[in-house]
Short mmCIF file of C-alpha atoms in Angstrom, two decimals:
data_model
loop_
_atom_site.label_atom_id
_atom_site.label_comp_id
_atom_site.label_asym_id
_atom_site.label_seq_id
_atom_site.Cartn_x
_atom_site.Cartn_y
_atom_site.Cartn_z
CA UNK K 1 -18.37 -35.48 -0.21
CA UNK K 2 -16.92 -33.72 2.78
CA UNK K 3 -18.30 -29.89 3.55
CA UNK K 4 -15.18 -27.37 2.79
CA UNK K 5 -14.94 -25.03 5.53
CA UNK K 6 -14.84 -21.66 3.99
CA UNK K 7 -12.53 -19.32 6.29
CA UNK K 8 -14.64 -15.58 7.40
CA UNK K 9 -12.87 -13.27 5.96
CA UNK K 10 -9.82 -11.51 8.14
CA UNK K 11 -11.74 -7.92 8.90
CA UNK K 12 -9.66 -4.51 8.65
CA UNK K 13 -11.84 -1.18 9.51
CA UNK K 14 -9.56 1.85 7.95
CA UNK K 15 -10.38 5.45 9.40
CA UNK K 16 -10.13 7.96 6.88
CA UNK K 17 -10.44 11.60 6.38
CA UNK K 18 -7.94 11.42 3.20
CA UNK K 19 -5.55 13.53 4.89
CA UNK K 20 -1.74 12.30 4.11
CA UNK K 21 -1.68 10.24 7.30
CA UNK K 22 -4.73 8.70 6.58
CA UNK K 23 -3.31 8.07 2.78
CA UNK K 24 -0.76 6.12 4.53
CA UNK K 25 -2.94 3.86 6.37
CA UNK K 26 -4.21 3.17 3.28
CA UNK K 27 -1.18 2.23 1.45
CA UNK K 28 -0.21 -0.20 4.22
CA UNK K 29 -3.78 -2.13 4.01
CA UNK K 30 -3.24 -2.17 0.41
CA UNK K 31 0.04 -3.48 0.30
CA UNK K 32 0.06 -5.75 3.96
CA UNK K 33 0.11 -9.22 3.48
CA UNK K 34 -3.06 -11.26 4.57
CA UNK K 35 -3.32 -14.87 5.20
CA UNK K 36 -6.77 -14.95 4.10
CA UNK K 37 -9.04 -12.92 1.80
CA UNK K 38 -9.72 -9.58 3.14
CA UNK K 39 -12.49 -7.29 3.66
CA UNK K 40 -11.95 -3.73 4.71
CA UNK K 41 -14.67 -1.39 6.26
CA UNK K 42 -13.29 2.49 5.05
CA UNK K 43 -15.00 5.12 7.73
CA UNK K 44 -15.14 8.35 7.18
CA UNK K 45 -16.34 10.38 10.10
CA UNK K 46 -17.59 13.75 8.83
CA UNK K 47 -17.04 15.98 11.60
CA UNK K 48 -19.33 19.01 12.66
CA UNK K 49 -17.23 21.67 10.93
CA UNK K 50 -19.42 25.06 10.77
CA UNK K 51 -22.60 23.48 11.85
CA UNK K 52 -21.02 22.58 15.23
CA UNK K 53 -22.19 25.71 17.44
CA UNK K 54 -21.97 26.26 21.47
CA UNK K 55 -25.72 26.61 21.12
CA UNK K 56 -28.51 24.04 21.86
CA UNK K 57 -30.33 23.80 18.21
CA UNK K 58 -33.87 24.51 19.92
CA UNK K 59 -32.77 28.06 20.23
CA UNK K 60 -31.92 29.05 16.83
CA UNK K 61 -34.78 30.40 14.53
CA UNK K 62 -36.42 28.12 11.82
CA UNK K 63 -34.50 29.55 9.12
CA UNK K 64 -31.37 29.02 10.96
CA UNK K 65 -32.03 25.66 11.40
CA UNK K 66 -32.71 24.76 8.15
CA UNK K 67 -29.13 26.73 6.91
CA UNK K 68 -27.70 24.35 10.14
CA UNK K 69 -29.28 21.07 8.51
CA UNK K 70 -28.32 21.89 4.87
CA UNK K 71 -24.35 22.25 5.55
CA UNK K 72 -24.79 18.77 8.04
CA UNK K 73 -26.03 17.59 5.25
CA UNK K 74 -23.22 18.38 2.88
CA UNK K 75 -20.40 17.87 5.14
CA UNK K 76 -22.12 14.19 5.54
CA UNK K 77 -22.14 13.81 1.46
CA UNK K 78 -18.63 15.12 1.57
CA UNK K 79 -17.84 12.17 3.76
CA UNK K 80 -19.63 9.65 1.63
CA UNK K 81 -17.51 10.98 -1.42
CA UNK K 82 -13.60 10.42 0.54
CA UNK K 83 -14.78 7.12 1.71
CA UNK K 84 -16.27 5.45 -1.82
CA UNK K 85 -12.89 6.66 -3.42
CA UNK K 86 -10.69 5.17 -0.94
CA UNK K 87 -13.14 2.21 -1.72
CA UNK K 88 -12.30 2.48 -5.07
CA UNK K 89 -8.52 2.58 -4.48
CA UNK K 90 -8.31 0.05 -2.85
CA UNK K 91 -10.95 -2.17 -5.28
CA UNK K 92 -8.20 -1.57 -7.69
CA UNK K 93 -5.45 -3.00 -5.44
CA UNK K 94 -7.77 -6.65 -4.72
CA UNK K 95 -9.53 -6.09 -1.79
CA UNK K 96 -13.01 -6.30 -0.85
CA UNK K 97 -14.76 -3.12 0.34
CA UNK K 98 -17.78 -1.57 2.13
CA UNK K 99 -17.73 2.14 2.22
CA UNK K 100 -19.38 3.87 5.59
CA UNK K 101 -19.90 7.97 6.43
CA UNK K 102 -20.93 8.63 9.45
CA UNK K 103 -21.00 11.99 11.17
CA UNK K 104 -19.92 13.12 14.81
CA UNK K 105 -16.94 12.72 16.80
CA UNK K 106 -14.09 10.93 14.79
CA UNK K 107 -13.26 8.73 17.86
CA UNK K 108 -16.88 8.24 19.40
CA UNK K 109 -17.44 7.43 15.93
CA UNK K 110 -14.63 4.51 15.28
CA UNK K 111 -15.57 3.20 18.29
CA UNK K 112 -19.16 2.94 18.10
CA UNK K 113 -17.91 1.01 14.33
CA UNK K 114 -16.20 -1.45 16.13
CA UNK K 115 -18.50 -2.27 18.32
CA UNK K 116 -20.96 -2.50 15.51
CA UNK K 117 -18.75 -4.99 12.98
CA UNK K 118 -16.28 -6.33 15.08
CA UNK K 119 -13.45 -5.94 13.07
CA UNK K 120 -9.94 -8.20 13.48
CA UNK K 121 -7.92 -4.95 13.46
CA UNK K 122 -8.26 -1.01 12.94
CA UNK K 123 -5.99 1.13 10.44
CA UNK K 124 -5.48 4.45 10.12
CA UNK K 125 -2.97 7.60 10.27
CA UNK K 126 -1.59 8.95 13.70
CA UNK K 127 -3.28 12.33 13.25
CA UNK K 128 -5.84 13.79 10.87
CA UNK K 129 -7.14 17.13 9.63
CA UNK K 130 -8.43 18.65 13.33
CA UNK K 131 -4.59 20.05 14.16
CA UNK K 132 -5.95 22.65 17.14
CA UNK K 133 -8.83 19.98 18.27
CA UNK K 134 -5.93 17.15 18.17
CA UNK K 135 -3.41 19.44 20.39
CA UNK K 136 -6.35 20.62 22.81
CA UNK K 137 -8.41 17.15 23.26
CA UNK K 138 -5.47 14.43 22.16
CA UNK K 139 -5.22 12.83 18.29
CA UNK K 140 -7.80 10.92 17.66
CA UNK K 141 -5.44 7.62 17.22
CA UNK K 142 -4.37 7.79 20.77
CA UNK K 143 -7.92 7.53 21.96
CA UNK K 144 -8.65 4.56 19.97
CA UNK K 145 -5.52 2.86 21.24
CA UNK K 146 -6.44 3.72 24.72
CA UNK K 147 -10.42 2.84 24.61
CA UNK K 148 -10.81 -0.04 22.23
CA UNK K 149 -8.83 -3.75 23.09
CA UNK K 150 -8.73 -3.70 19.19
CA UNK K 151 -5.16 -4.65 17.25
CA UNK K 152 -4.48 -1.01 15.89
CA UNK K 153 -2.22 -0.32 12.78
CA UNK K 154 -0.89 3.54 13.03
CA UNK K 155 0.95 4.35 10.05
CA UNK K 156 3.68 7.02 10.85
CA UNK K 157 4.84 6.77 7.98
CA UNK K 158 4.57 6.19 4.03
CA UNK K 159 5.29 2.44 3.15
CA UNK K 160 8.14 1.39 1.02
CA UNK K 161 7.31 1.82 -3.02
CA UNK K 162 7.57 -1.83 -3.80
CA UNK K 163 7.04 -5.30 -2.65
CA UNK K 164 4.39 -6.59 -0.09
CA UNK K 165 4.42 -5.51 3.24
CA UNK K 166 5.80 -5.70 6.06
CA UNK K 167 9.35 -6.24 5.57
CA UNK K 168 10.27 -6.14 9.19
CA UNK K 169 9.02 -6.78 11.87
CA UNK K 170 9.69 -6.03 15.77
CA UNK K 171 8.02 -7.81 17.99
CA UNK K 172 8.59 -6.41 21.46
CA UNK K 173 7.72 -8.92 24.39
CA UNK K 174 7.56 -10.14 27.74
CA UNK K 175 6.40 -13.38 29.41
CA UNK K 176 3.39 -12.14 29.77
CA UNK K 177 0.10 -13.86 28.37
CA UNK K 178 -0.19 -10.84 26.38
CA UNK K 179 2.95 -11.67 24.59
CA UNK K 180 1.71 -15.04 23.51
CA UNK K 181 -1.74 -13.47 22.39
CA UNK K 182 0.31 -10.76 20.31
CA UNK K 183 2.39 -13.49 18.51
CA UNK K 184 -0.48 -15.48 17.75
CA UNK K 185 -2.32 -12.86 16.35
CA UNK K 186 0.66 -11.75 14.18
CA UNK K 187 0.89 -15.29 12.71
CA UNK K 188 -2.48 -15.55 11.93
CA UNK K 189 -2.44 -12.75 10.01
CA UNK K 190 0.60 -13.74 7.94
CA UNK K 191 2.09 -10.29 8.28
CA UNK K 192 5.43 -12.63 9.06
CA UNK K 193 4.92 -14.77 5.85
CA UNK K 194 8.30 -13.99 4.13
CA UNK K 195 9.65 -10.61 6.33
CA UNK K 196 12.76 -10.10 8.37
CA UNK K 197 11.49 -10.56 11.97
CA UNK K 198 13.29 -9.27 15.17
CA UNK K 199 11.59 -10.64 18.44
CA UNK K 200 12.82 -8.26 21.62
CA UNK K 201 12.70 -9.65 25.35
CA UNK K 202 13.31 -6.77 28.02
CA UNK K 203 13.84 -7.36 31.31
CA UNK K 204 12.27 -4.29 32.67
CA UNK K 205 15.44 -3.50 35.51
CA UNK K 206 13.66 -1.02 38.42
CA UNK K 207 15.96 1.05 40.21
CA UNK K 208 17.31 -0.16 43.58
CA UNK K 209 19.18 -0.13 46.48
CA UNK K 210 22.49 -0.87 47.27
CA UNK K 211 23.32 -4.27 48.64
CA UNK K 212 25.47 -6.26 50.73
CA UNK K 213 25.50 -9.15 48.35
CA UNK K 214 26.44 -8.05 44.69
CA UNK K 215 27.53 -11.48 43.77
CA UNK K 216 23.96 -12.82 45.00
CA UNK K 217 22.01 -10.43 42.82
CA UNK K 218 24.62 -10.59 39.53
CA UNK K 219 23.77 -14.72 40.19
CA UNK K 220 20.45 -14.52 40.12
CA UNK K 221 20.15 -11.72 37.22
CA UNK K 222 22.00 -14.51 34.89
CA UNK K 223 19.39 -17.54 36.45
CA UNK K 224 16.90 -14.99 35.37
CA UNK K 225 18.00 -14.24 31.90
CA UNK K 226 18.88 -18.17 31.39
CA UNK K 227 14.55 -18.60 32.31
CA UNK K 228 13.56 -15.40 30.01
CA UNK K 229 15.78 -16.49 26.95
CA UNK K 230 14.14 -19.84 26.93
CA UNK K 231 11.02 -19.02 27.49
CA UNK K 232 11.66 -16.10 24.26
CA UNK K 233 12.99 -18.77 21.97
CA UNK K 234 9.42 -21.07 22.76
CA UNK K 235 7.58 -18.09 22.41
CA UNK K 236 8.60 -16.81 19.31
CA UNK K 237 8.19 -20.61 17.18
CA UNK K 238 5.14 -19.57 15.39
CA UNK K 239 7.12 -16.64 13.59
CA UNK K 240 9.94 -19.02 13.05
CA UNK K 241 8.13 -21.40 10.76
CA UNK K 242 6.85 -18.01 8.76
CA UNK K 243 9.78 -15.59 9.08
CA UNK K 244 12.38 -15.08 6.31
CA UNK K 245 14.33 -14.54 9.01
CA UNK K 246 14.29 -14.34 12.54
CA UNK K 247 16.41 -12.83 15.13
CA UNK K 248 15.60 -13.09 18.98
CA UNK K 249 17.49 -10.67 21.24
CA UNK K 250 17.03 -10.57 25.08
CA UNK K 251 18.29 -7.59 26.94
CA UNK K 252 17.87 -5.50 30.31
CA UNK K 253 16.42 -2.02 30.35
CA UNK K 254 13.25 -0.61 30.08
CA UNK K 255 11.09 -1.42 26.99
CA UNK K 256 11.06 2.04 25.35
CA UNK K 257 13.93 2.88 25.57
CA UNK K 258 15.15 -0.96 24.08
CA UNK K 259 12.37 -0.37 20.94
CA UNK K 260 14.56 2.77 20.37
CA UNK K 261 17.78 1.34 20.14
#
């Protein structure tokens, strides 16, 4: 009899404070499709709150202390509460869950989880409970994006109310290895298993100078785009044989402002 090889399940670590935003990360892990059984880490980073004073803790007075470590204390249990009943929840929708509080920084926090369980990709809203610390020190979501080379789901948004997720998908690219890596990593998920899928090429145009030779530059710029849209169309073959649907557009301009349009 030949050994089955048993695929490790795909990994998901969802941030959580239970904030609306957060609720939304949620409801996308809940609802995203998943090429293989799931298991998602919920984190709940208890922050500081009262008990985080401008003063070193070896100067307070015994009693103080104690006061200090009782509210840690409960903030931490408040923690452990939000992130067994987003556990729960999502229990209830199929999915496989450990429940973690930890207590801190939100992002040193997430960060420190990722190193510890290595998750396949992070979820979680773009901005939490901390509105002043978020506008003074940055949201917590744009740190993880910038410090971690983690896959990172931000939901901006609730999802749709039925069906699995996602519906559509824009894949913005260039011909970079990157590019290939992202693809990959979308197709191994399955997230383009049965959804609408629009795959963008920009040609990034910097600003120039005039030249002597406009029909020398116009002839190379098509040469160019003849390269990029072939190179788009190999590119994008491992969504084509999961897609619903897919649509491959190639265009000049910078990428922003193209993923806006």
């Amino acid at each position: 009899m030949m050994n089955e090889t048993i695929a490790a399940p795909f990994r998901v670590l969802l941030a959580t404070d239970d904030s609306e935003p957060a609720r939304q990360a949620e409801a996308w892990v809940a609802r995203l499709r998943w090429s293989r059984p799931c298991l998602v880490d919920v984190l709940c980073v208890a922050g500081h709150g009262i008990t985080r004073f401008g003063w070193g803790m070896q100067t307070y007075r015994t009693t103080v202390r104690q006061a200090v470590e009782q509210i840690r204390q409960s903030e931490l249990l408040a923690g452990e509460r939000v992130a067994n009943a987003v556990g729960e929840r999502l229990q209830r929708a199929g999915l496989t869950v450990h429940a973690w509080a930890r207590q801190g920084d939100a992002a040193e926090e997430i960060l420190a989880m990722i190193d510890q369980e290595r998750p396949d990709v992070i979820a979680l809203g773009p901005r939490g409970r901390s509105g002043l610390a978020e506008l003074l020190l940055g949201s917590v979501s744009h740190q993880i994006v910038v410090s971690s080379t983690l896959p990172a789901l931000i939901a901006r948004r609730p999802p749709s109310e039925q069906g699995p997720l996602p519906e559509h998908l824009l894949v913005l690219v260039d011909g970079s290895l990157a590019a290939k890596t992202a693809i990959g990593w979308i197709a191994r998920t399955g997230w383009a298993v049965g959804a609408k899928v629009t795959v963008l090429g920009l040609l990034g145009v910097p600003p120039g100078v005039d030249t002597d030779e406009p029909e020398a530059v116009s002839g190379l710029g098509e040469l160019v785009r003849g390269d990029a849209a072939t190179s788009l169309d190999t590119l994008s073959e491992p969504l084509r044989e999961q897609a619903e649907s897919l649509t491959i557009e190639l265009d000049l301009g910078h990428p922003l402002e193209g993923a806006l349009r």
